[in-house]
Amino acid sequence: MRITMGLKIFGIVRINTQAYTLQ
C-alpha cells in the first residue's frame, strides 16, 4: 500500500514536471 502511494505521488510529480517543461 505504501509503495503504491509512493508510485502514485511520483507519477503526479512526473506529470507536473512534464507539463511545466512543455510550458
mmCIF file of C-alpha atoms in Angstrom:
data_model
loop_
_atom_site.group_PDB
_atom_site.id
_atom_site.type_symbol
_atom_site.label_atom_id
_atom_site.label_comp_id
_atom_site.label_asym_id
_atom_site.label_seq_id
_atom_site.Cartn_x
_atom_site.Cartn_y
_atom_site.Cartn_z
ATOM 1 C CA MET A 1 0.000 0.000 0.000
ATOM 2 C CA ARG A 2 2.805 2.375 0.925
ATOM 3 C CA ILE A 3 4.671 1.520 -2.294
ATOM 4 C CA THR A 4 1.558 2.150 -4.400
ATOM 5 C CA MET A 5 1.069 5.529 -2.746
ATOM 6 C CA GLY A 6 4.705 6.410 -3.424
ATOM 7 C CA LEU A 7 4.400 5.455 -7.085
ATOM 8 C CA LYS A 8 1.200 7.494 -7.371
ATOM 9 C CA ILE A 9 2.875 10.579 -5.893
ATOM 10 C CA PHE A 10 5.926 10.032 -8.101
ATOM 11 C CA GLY A 11 3.662 9.806 -11.150
ATOM 12 C CA ILE A 12 1.883 13.053 -10.268
ATOM 13 C CA VAL A 13 5.198 14.846 -9.750
ATOM 14 C CA ARG A 14 6.493 13.478 -13.056
ATOM 15 C CA ILE A 15 3.373 14.621 -14.937
ATOM 16 C CA ASN A 16 3.567 18.069 -13.329
ATOM 17 C CA THR A 17 7.243 18.317 -14.287
ATOM 18 C CA GLN A 18 6.485 17.412 -17.913
ATOM 19 C CA ALA A 19 3.612 19.904 -18.058
ATOM 20 C CA TYR A 20 5.828 22.645 -16.632
ATOM 21 C CA THR A 21 8.531 21.789 -19.171
ATOM 22 C CA LEU A 22 6.025 21.958 -22.042
ATOM 23 C CA GLN A 23 5.033 25.442 -20.896
#
